[in-house]
Tab-separated table of C-alpha atoms and ligand atoms in Angstrom:
chain	number	residue	atom	x	y	z
A	15	MET	CA	181.495	76.221	117.287
A	16	ALA	CA	182.566	79.683	116.179
A	17	SER	CA	184.293	79.525	112.823
A	18	ASP	CA	187.284	81.702	113.688
A	19	TRP	CA	188.559	81.039	117.200
A	20	SER	CA	191.520	83.348	116.781
A	21	LYS	CA	189.182	86.371	116.812
A	22	LEU	CA	187.666	85.503	120.196
A	23	SER	CA	189.145	86.601	123.502
A	24	ALA	CA	190.625	84.208	126.056
A	25	ALA	CA	187.573	84.494	128.351
A	26	THR	CA	185.266	83.242	125.587
A	27	LYS	CA	187.634	80.495	124.494
A	28	MET	CA	187.924	79.260	128.091
A	29	VAL	CA	184.147	78.874	128.414
A	30	HIS	CA	183.447	77.167	125.066
A	31	GLY	CA	186.730	75.982	123.539
A	32	GLY	CA	187.283	72.319	122.788
A	33	THR	CA	183.820	71.168	123.887
A	34	LEU	CA	182.884	67.723	122.498
A	35	ARG	CA	179.125	67.529	123.064
A	36	SER	CA	177.604	64.045	123.211
A	37	GLN	CA	174.322	62.925	121.615
A	38	PHE	CA	172.532	64.133	124.779
A	39	GLY	CA	173.383	67.790	124.204
A	40	GLU	CA	174.597	68.421	127.761
A	41	THR	CA	175.397	72.049	128.724
A	42	SER	CA	178.355	71.223	130.932
A	43	GLU	CA	181.105	69.054	129.492
A	44	ALA	CA	180.645	65.361	130.220
A	45	MET	CA	183.108	63.374	132.275
A	46	TYR	CA	184.063	60.228	130.359
A	47	LEU	CA	185.219	58.081	133.236
A	48	THR	CA	186.155	55.068	131.176
A	49	GLN	CA	189.335	53.077	130.688
A	50	GLY	CA	188.492	51.704	127.270
A	51	PHE	CA	186.152	51.921	124.290
A	52	VAL	CA	184.104	49.307	122.411
A	53	TYR	CA	183.926	48.700	118.663
A	54	ASP	CA	180.818	47.666	116.696
A	55	THR	CA	182.732	45.121	114.636
A	56	ALA	CA	186.100	43.443	114.393
A	57	GLU	CA	186.691	45.470	111.230
A	58	ALA	CA	186.024	48.712	113.175
A	59	ALA	CA	188.575	47.700	115.817
A	60	GLU	CA	191.105	46.963	113.089
A	61	ALA	CA	190.449	50.333	111.427
A	62	ARG	CA	190.875	52.137	114.775
A	63	PHE	CA	194.223	50.455	115.383
A	64	ASN	CA	195.319	51.119	111.791
A	65	GLY	CA	194.663	54.801	112.270
A	66	GLU	CA	192.064	54.741	109.464
A	67	ASP	CA	189.395	55.705	111.992
A	68	GLU	CA	190.264	58.484	114.433
A	69	GLY	CA	188.278	57.308	117.483
A	70	PHE	CA	189.558	56.492	120.952
A	71	ILE	CA	191.312	53.235	121.905
A	72	TYR	CA	192.403	53.400	125.521
A	73	SER	CA	192.490	56.194	128.101
A	74	ARG	CA	196.243	55.917	128.657
A	75	TYR	CA	196.527	57.205	125.063
A	76	ALA	CA	193.609	59.621	124.887
A	77	ASN	CA	190.152	60.189	126.353
A	78	PRO	CA	187.342	62.556	125.281
A	79	THR	CA	187.413	64.549	128.545
A	80	ASN	CA	191.188	64.871	128.404
A	81	GLU	CA	190.918	65.886	124.759
A	82	MET	CA	188.491	68.691	125.635
A	83	PHE	CA	190.923	69.935	128.268
A	84	GLU	CA	193.906	69.673	125.892
A	85	GLN	CA	192.050	71.502	123.084
A	86	ARG	CA	190.979	74.305	125.420
A	87	MET	CA	194.577	74.675	126.643
A	88	CYS	CA	195.832	74.759	123.033
A	89	LEU	CA	193.448	77.653	122.315
A	90	LEU	CA	194.717	79.546	125.353
A	91	GLU	CA	198.400	78.911	124.688
A	92	GLY	CA	198.265	79.270	120.923
A	93	ALA	CA	199.698	75.742	120.604
A	94	GLU	CA	198.949	73.174	117.912
A	95	ALA	CA	198.874	70.122	120.183
A	96	ALA	CA	199.072	69.021	123.813
A	97	ARG	CA	199.200	66.016	126.125
A	98	SER	CA	197.816	66.130	129.664
A	99	THR	CA	199.670	64.374	132.482
A	100	ALA	CA	198.985	63.171	136.022
A	101	SER	CA	200.996	65.973	137.655
A	102	GLY	CA	203.205	68.906	136.809
A	103	MET	CA	206.270	66.777	137.492
A	104	ALA	CA	205.045	64.096	135.082
A	105	ALA	CA	204.809	66.869	132.459
A	106	VAL	CA	208.308	68.218	133.127
A	107	ALA	CA	209.851	64.721	133.241
A	108	ALA	CA	208.136	63.628	130.012
A	109	ALA	CA	208.918	66.876	128.162
A	110	ILE	CA	212.642	66.458	128.876
A	111	LEU	CA	213.115	62.664	128.922
A	112	CYS	CA	211.295	62.098	125.626
A	113	GLN	CA	213.977	64.039	123.754
A	114	VAL	CA	217.312	63.063	125.320
A	115	ARG	CA	219.559	60.019	125.343
A	116	ALA	CA	222.918	59.162	126.934
A	117	GLY	CA	225.612	61.473	125.591
A	118	ASP	CA	223.267	64.458	125.146
A	119	HIS	CA	223.546	67.652	127.170
A	120	VAL	CA	220.799	69.639	128.939
A	121	LEU	CA	221.313	73.268	129.947
A	122	ALA	CA	219.032	74.621	132.675
A	123	ALA	CA	218.632	77.620	134.944
A	124	ARG	CA	219.467	76.746	138.556
A	125	ALA	CA	216.448	78.531	140.061
A	126	LEU	CA	214.001	75.656	139.600
A	127	PHE	CA	211.109	74.053	141.435
A	128	GLY	CA	212.769	71.455	143.757
A	129	SER	CA	211.722	68.310	141.878
A	130	CYS	CA	212.662	69.857	138.515
A	131	ARG	CA	216.117	70.527	139.912
A	132	TRP	CA	216.344	66.848	141.010
A	133	ILE	CA	215.584	65.710	137.447
A	134	ILE	CA	218.374	67.925	136.066
A	135	GLU	CA	220.942	67.401	138.824
A	136	THR	CA	220.386	63.734	139.709
A	137	LEU	CA	218.150	61.747	137.354
A	138	LEU	CA	219.589	62.839	134.002
A	139	PRO	CA	223.299	62.402	134.942
A	140	ARG	CA	222.455	58.981	136.401
A	141	ASN	CA	221.293	58.012	132.901
A	142	GLY	CA	224.284	59.390	131.051
A	143	VAL	CA	222.866	62.788	130.115
A	144	GLU	CA	225.242	65.635	130.937
A	145	THR	CA	223.653	68.658	132.565
A	146	THR	CA	224.729	72.187	133.461
A	147	LEU	CA	222.893	74.496	135.873
A	148	ILE	CA	223.474	78.211	135.376
A	149	ASP	CA	222.234	81.563	136.621
A	150	GLY	CA	219.372	81.918	134.153
A	151	THR	CA	219.207	85.690	134.610
A	152	ASP	CA	222.727	86.051	133.169
A	153	PRO	CA	222.391	86.122	129.355
A	154	THR	CA	226.107	85.393	128.846
A	155	ALA	CA	225.883	82.181	130.930
A	156	TRP	CA	223.499	80.647	128.345
A	157	GLU	CA	225.902	81.646	125.541
A	158	ARG	CA	228.935	80.291	127.423
A	159	GLU	CA	227.508	76.934	128.475
A	160	ILE	CA	225.633	75.880	125.335
A	161	ARG	CA	227.329	72.931	123.571
A	162	LYS	CA	227.073	71.206	120.207
A	163	ASN	CA	225.369	68.262	121.938
A	164	THR	CA	222.902	70.419	123.915
A	165	LYS	CA	219.434	69.078	123.118
A	166	VAL	CA	217.247	70.921	125.650
A	167	LEU	CA	217.319	74.316	127.375
A	168	PHE	CA	214.994	74.356	130.375
A	169	PHE	CA	213.921	77.068	132.794
A	170	GLU	CA	211.010	78.583	134.654
A	171	THR	CA	210.207	82.292	134.634
A	172	PRO	CA	209.354	83.916	136.970
A	173	THR	CA	211.240	81.530	139.242
A	174	ASN	CA	210.234	79.942	142.514
A	175	PRO	CA	210.475	81.501	145.058
A	176	THR	CA	212.506	84.630	144.281
A	177	LEU	CA	210.568	85.661	141.137
A	178	GLU	CA	213.631	86.287	138.994
A	179	VAL	CA	212.922	86.357	135.277
A	180	VAL	CA	214.692	84.790	132.328
A	181	ASP	CA	214.750	86.566	128.954
A	182	ILE	CA	212.839	84.002	126.865
A	183	ARG	CA	213.715	85.532	123.473
A	184	HIS	CA	217.425	85.507	124.265
A	185	VAL	CA	217.463	81.855	125.371
A	186	VAL	CA	215.561	80.938	122.189
A	187	GLU	CA	218.237	82.663	120.092
A	188	VAL	CA	221.023	80.792	121.899
A	189	ALA	CA	219.190	77.463	121.453
A	190	ARG	CA	218.708	78.045	117.717
A	191	SER	CA	222.494	78.254	117.232
A	192	VAL	CA	222.774	74.489	117.937
A	193	GLY	CA	219.247	73.372	117.034
A	194	ALA	CA	218.234	72.626	120.657
A	195	LYS	CA	214.669	72.816	121.955
A	196	VAL	CA	213.544	75.370	124.548
A	197	VAL	CA	211.208	74.055	127.260
A	198	VAL	CA	209.575	76.681	129.505
A	199	ASP	CA	207.851	75.896	132.827
A	200	ASN	CA	205.261	78.699	132.709
A	201	VAL	CA	203.439	77.999	135.993
A	202	PHE	CA	204.202	81.241	137.816
A	203	ALA	CA	203.221	83.512	134.915
A	204	THR	CA	200.061	81.540	133.994
A	205	PRO	CA	199.067	81.084	130.324
A	206	LEU	CA	197.277	84.444	130.446
A	207	LEU	CA	200.192	86.685	131.373
A	208	GLN	CA	203.052	85.141	129.361
A	209	LYS	CA	203.080	83.290	126.039
A	210	PRO	CA	206.455	81.523	125.603
A	211	LEU	CA	205.484	80.001	122.212
A	212	GLU	CA	204.893	83.490	120.774
A	213	LEU	CA	208.387	84.425	121.999
A	214	GLY	CA	209.886	81.479	120.100
A	215	ALA	CA	209.984	78.711	122.738
A	216	ASP	CA	209.283	75.194	121.443
A	217	ILE	CA	207.518	73.582	124.375
A	218	VAL	CA	205.532	74.905	127.345
A	219	VAL	CA	204.758	72.866	130.457
A	220	TYR	CA	202.390	73.517	133.353
A	221	SER	CA	201.602	72.067	136.693
A	222	THR	CA	197.833	72.475	136.258
A	223	THR	CA	197.668	71.710	139.986
A	224	LYS	CA	198.227	75.461	140.441
A	225	HIS	CA	196.162	78.250	138.812
A	226	ILE	CA	194.457	76.028	136.224
A	227	ASP	CA	192.644	73.960	138.840
A	228	GLY	CA	192.916	77.010	141.068
A	229	GLN	CA	190.842	75.583	143.878
A	230	GLY	CA	193.250	73.100	145.423
A	231	ARG	CA	191.554	69.851	144.341
A	232	CYS	CA	193.485	67.795	141.792
A	233	LEU	CA	197.046	67.257	140.641
A	234	GLY	CA	197.685	67.643	136.945
A	235	GLY	CA	200.056	68.749	134.235
A	236	ILE	CA	200.165	69.500	130.534
A	237	ILE	CA	202.768	69.711	127.759
A	238	LEU	CA	202.078	71.960	124.746
A	239	GLY	CA	203.961	72.337	121.479
A	240	SER	CA	203.799	71.919	117.723
A	241	GLU	CA	201.828	69.110	116.099
A	242	GLU	CA	205.113	67.837	114.694
A	243	TRP	CA	207.021	67.750	118.008
A	244	ILE	CA	204.138	66.251	119.977
A	245	GLY	CA	203.472	63.662	117.261
A	246	GLU	CA	207.056	62.662	116.549
A	247	THR	CA	208.856	63.144	119.837
A	248	LEU	CA	206.395	63.042	122.746
A	249	HIS	CA	203.626	60.795	121.405
A	250	ASP	CA	205.296	57.376	121.837
A	251	TYR	CA	206.934	58.322	125.140
A	252	HIS	CA	203.581	59.448	126.585
A	253	ARG	CA	201.710	56.372	125.333
A	254	HIS	CA	204.174	53.805	126.517
A	255	THR	CA	205.306	55.236	129.859
A	256	GLY	CA	201.772	56.205	130.948
A	257	PRO	CA	201.967	59.533	132.817
A	258	SER	CA	198.352	60.123	131.666
A	259	MET	CA	195.913	62.352	133.543
A	260	SER	CA	192.803	60.783	135.034
A	261	PRO	CA	189.657	61.832	133.091
A	262	PHE	CA	188.186	62.911	136.422
A	263	ASN	CA	191.068	65.324	136.963
A	264	ALA	CA	190.879	66.450	133.325
A	265	TRP	CA	187.220	67.359	133.910
A	266	VAL	CA	188.112	69.394	137.006
A	267	MET	CA	190.846	71.210	135.038
A	268	LEU	CA	188.510	71.814	132.101
A	269	LYS	CA	185.976	73.462	134.398
A	270	GLY	CA	188.825	75.359	136.097
A	271	LEU	CA	189.687	76.952	132.747
A	272	GLU	CA	186.205	78.535	132.574
A	273	THR	CA	187.063	80.827	135.484
A	274	LEU	CA	190.850	81.080	134.976
A	275	PRO	CA	190.831	84.537	133.300
A	276	LEU	CA	188.574	85.979	136.029
A	277	ARG	CA	190.599	84.438	138.840
A	278	VAL	CA	194.017	85.401	137.495
A	279	ARG	CA	192.856	88.977	136.891
A	280	ALA	CA	191.422	89.344	140.419
A	281	GLN	CA	194.375	87.638	142.098
A	282	THR	CA	196.907	89.689	140.106
A	283	GLU	CA	195.127	92.936	140.980
A	284	ALA	CA	195.146	92.018	144.675
A	285	ALA	CA	198.808	90.919	144.487
A	286	GLY	CA	199.751	94.351	143.111
A	287	ARG	CA	198.035	96.122	146.005
A	288	ILE	CA	199.541	93.770	148.588
A	289	ALA	CA	203.057	94.116	147.119
A	290	ASP	CA	202.793	97.923	147.366
A	291	PHE	CA	201.496	97.650	150.940
A	292	LEU	CA	204.372	95.346	151.941
A	293	ALA	CA	206.905	97.721	150.357
A	294	SER	CA	205.504	100.583	152.466
A	295	ARG	CA	205.942	98.758	155.782
A	296	PRO	CA	208.953	99.278	158.095
A	297	GLU	CA	209.115	95.553	159.016
A	298	VAL	CA	209.816	94.638	155.381
A	299	LYS	CA	213.368	94.780	154.022
A	300	LYS	CA	212.643	93.922	150.390
A	301	VAL	CA	209.707	93.122	148.101
A	302	ILE	CA	210.107	91.284	144.804
A	303	TYR	CA	207.020	91.414	142.600
A	304	PRO	CA	207.143	91.256	138.786
A	305	GLY	CA	204.374	93.880	138.586
A	306	ARG	CA	206.402	96.568	140.394
A	307	ALA	CA	208.655	99.078	138.651
A	308	ASP	CA	211.428	98.318	141.182
A	309	HIS	CA	211.749	94.660	140.133
A	310	PRO	CA	215.455	94.290	139.171
A	311	GLN	CA	214.460	93.018	135.696
A	312	ALA	CA	211.497	95.297	135.007
A	313	GLY	CA	212.796	95.883	131.463
A	314	ILE	CA	212.571	92.202	130.471
A	315	ILE	CA	209.235	91.832	132.272
A	316	SER	CA	207.705	94.637	130.222
A	317	LYS	CA	208.777	92.792	127.045
A	318	GLN	CA	207.423	89.340	127.898
A	319	MET	CA	204.742	89.546	130.619
A	320	LYS	CA	201.324	91.205	130.557
A	321	GLY	CA	201.096	91.467	134.354
A	322	GLY	CA	202.867	90.652	137.610
A	323	SER	CA	200.841	87.473	138.305
A	324	THR	CA	199.711	86.211	141.680
A	325	LEU	CA	202.902	85.578	143.684
A	326	ILE	CA	204.954	87.911	145.851
A	327	CYS	CA	208.342	87.264	147.429
A	328	PHE	CA	209.380	89.438	150.378
A	329	GLU	CA	212.033	89.551	153.027
A	330	LEU	CA	211.424	90.617	156.606
A	331	LYS	CA	214.015	92.454	158.659
A	332	GLY	CA	215.574	89.874	160.984
A	333	GLY	CA	215.405	86.213	160.025
A	334	LYS	CA	213.656	82.936	160.746
A	335	LYS	CA	212.219	84.123	164.078
A	336	GLU	CA	210.481	87.119	162.485
A	337	ALA	CA	209.331	85.067	159.470
A	338	PHE	CA	207.781	82.422	161.732
A	339	ALA	CA	206.139	85.106	163.934
A	340	PHE	CA	204.630	86.604	160.767
A	341	GLU	CA	203.277	83.248	159.559
A	342	ASN	CA	201.899	82.383	162.991
A	343	GLY	CA	200.321	85.840	163.246
A	344	LEU	CA	198.214	85.322	160.104
A	345	ASP	CA	194.591	84.351	160.389
A	346	VAL	CA	193.003	84.556	156.914
A	347	VAL	CA	196.164	83.628	154.964
A	348	LYS	CA	197.038	79.948	155.455
A	349	ILE	CA	200.498	78.394	155.799
A	350	SER	CA	201.016	75.998	152.883
A	351	ASN	CA	203.641	75.153	150.266
A	352	ASN	CA	201.019	75.167	147.493
A	353	LEU	CA	200.260	78.137	145.220
A	354	GLY	CA	197.801	79.468	142.664
A	355	ASP	CA	194.873	78.608	144.944
A	356	ALA	CA	191.652	80.520	145.706
A	357	LYS	CA	192.976	80.593	149.279
A	358	SER	CA	195.917	82.893	149.996
A	359	LEU	CA	198.904	80.786	151.043
A	360	VAL	CA	202.228	81.696	152.611
A	361	THR	CA	205.448	79.651	152.608
A	362	HIS	CA	208.815	79.978	154.339
A	363	PRO	CA	211.001	78.439	151.589
A	364	ALA	CA	214.192	78.091	153.681
A	365	THR	CA	212.555	75.600	156.080
A	366	THR	CA	210.108	73.899	153.685
A	367	THR	CA	210.265	73.812	149.863
A	368	HIS	CA	213.983	74.641	149.677
A	369	LYS	CA	215.253	73.059	152.900
A	370	ASN	CA	216.922	70.183	151.001
A	371	LEU	CA	219.229	72.533	149.125
A	372	ALA	CA	222.680	73.064	150.617
A	373	ALA	CA	222.949	76.396	152.483
A	374	GLU	CA	225.324	77.506	149.723
A	375	ALA	CA	222.812	76.771	146.949
A	376	ARG	CA	220.116	78.600	148.892
A	377	ALA	CA	222.368	81.630	149.255
A	378	GLU	CA	223.146	81.483	145.522
A	379	LEU	CA	219.401	81.656	144.822
A	380	GLY	CA	218.938	84.503	147.284
A	381	ILE	CA	216.720	82.497	149.629
A	382	SER	CA	217.320	83.991	153.065
A	383	ASP	CA	215.897	82.983	156.451
A	384	GLY	CA	213.671	86.076	156.526
A	385	MET	CA	212.182	85.402	153.096
A	386	LEU	CA	208.529	84.478	152.542
A	387	ARG	CA	206.526	83.622	149.440
A	388	LEU	CA	202.901	84.684	149.287
A	389	SER	CA	200.396	83.255	146.821
A	390	VAL	CA	197.487	85.675	146.658
A	391	GLY	CA	194.012	84.125	146.559
A	392	LEU	CA	190.460	85.265	145.940
A	393	GLU	CA	189.575	86.638	149.383
A	394	ASP	CA	188.501	90.278	149.675
A	395	CYS	CA	191.721	92.280	149.269
A	396	ASP	CA	191.014	94.564	152.252
A	397	ASP	CA	190.637	91.512	154.500
A	398	LEU	CA	194.011	90.274	153.248
A	399	LEU	CA	195.665	93.665	153.803
A	400	ASN	CA	194.329	93.763	157.392
A	401	ASP	CA	195.480	90.212	158.063
A	402	ILE	CA	198.969	90.874	156.673
A	403	GLY	CA	199.229	94.201	158.519
A	404	ASN	CA	198.348	92.513	161.827
A	405	ALA	CA	200.862	89.729	161.261
A	406	LEU	CA	203.605	92.238	160.360
A	407	ALA	CA	202.949	94.114	163.611
A	408	LYS	CA	203.349	90.827	165.515
A	409	ALA	CA	206.562	89.980	163.618
A	410	GLY	CA	208.091	93.428	164.043
B	8	LIG	C1	204.160	72.851	141.389
B	8	LIG	C2	205.166	73.053	140.347
B	8	LIG	C3	205.687	71.967	139.629
B	8	LIG	C4	205.296	70.548	139.909
B	8	LIG	O1	203.932	70.312	139.743
B	8	LIG	P1	203.112	69.143	140.497
B	8	LIG	O2	201.754	69.280	139.942
B	8	LIG	O3	203.221	69.418	141.962
B	8	LIG	O4	203.769	67.852	140.148
B	8	LIG	C5	206.636	72.232	138.651
B	8	LIG	N1	207.041	73.494	138.394
B	8	LIG	C6	206.569	74.560	139.076
B	8	LIG	C7	207.074	75.924	138.751
B	8	LIG	C8	205.617	74.384	140.071
B	8	LIG	O5	205.141	75.438	140.748
């Protein structure tokens, strides 16, 4: 392959990066749907297990298709090493659990994907790990709540569903004061529009179920970090607890990466137009989109994001009745809790993804009954604008 990958742009890396071509010289990456590997001799097996020979042993540990996907993701993220996982939640759980033990403390922003919040609020305390949830947008809250025994600082930015942002550089600074690791869930920004490792974060996790597949087919996740952290802290946890990604899914994700830059660019462009259109409509009370100058944290966004990404949060005048009328009035845009898909998808968080939160916690996060989250897909943008305009007229 090209001798200096760092000089190539993301689009080129996503088409060619990490390819392990077999003896047949296939154009498209092969799918190695195998559990195990065979050895020519007993001595070869011994050498493989000794680590004297670098080949594969078992697909729970590593697999050539997964390795291609991991290498391509490393090139995109600027990471030294990665491990793929069966889902985004497997990635988040592994990235946190592999580095804490009873008596440690984890500090996290409260605006989290529902299952991530369950890990922090329920699973960790059940196992003797103290946790604190804070308003991640408040820089002083990180400073106030960090402790000597804090091992992990965890947050997503932009957040789901209200698209608040956390100042990555600031959290990194706070973490350094006690030697804790910063884990960023970078799903909403995508690896193209925000690079947490460049801003000092230690570990980045993705649900590759979202933009990286991008066509709604497979679940997946990935954890990226330094060679040292992956090798010394995650490696054994990943091997022995087995959250591994299926090679079939790794192949789908690998092929998804080929079109990721094109898709994210098109979907982000459309999201910008749709956000402006929503803001111009009388039925809409508020639009939150990281690509708009009126985002409450536009200053931080300009320092850490290269674009607004593909999600929009907006609030209709009225409440649940108007939000439901809007959803039911859509034709092209589908109602679904998923995101990052080629198909545009709309969600009413208060009655779906965030319905299990207490009303108080929802209010704290700013999730009102009139609020909707829109994931912008790859349809023609004018068709989407017409569809949304019609639905707004029905809701108003
Ligand atoms: C979807 C999502 C997850 C969980 O990923 P799965 O692939 O569904 O397990 C975690 N964090 C964020 C921000 C997500 O959007």
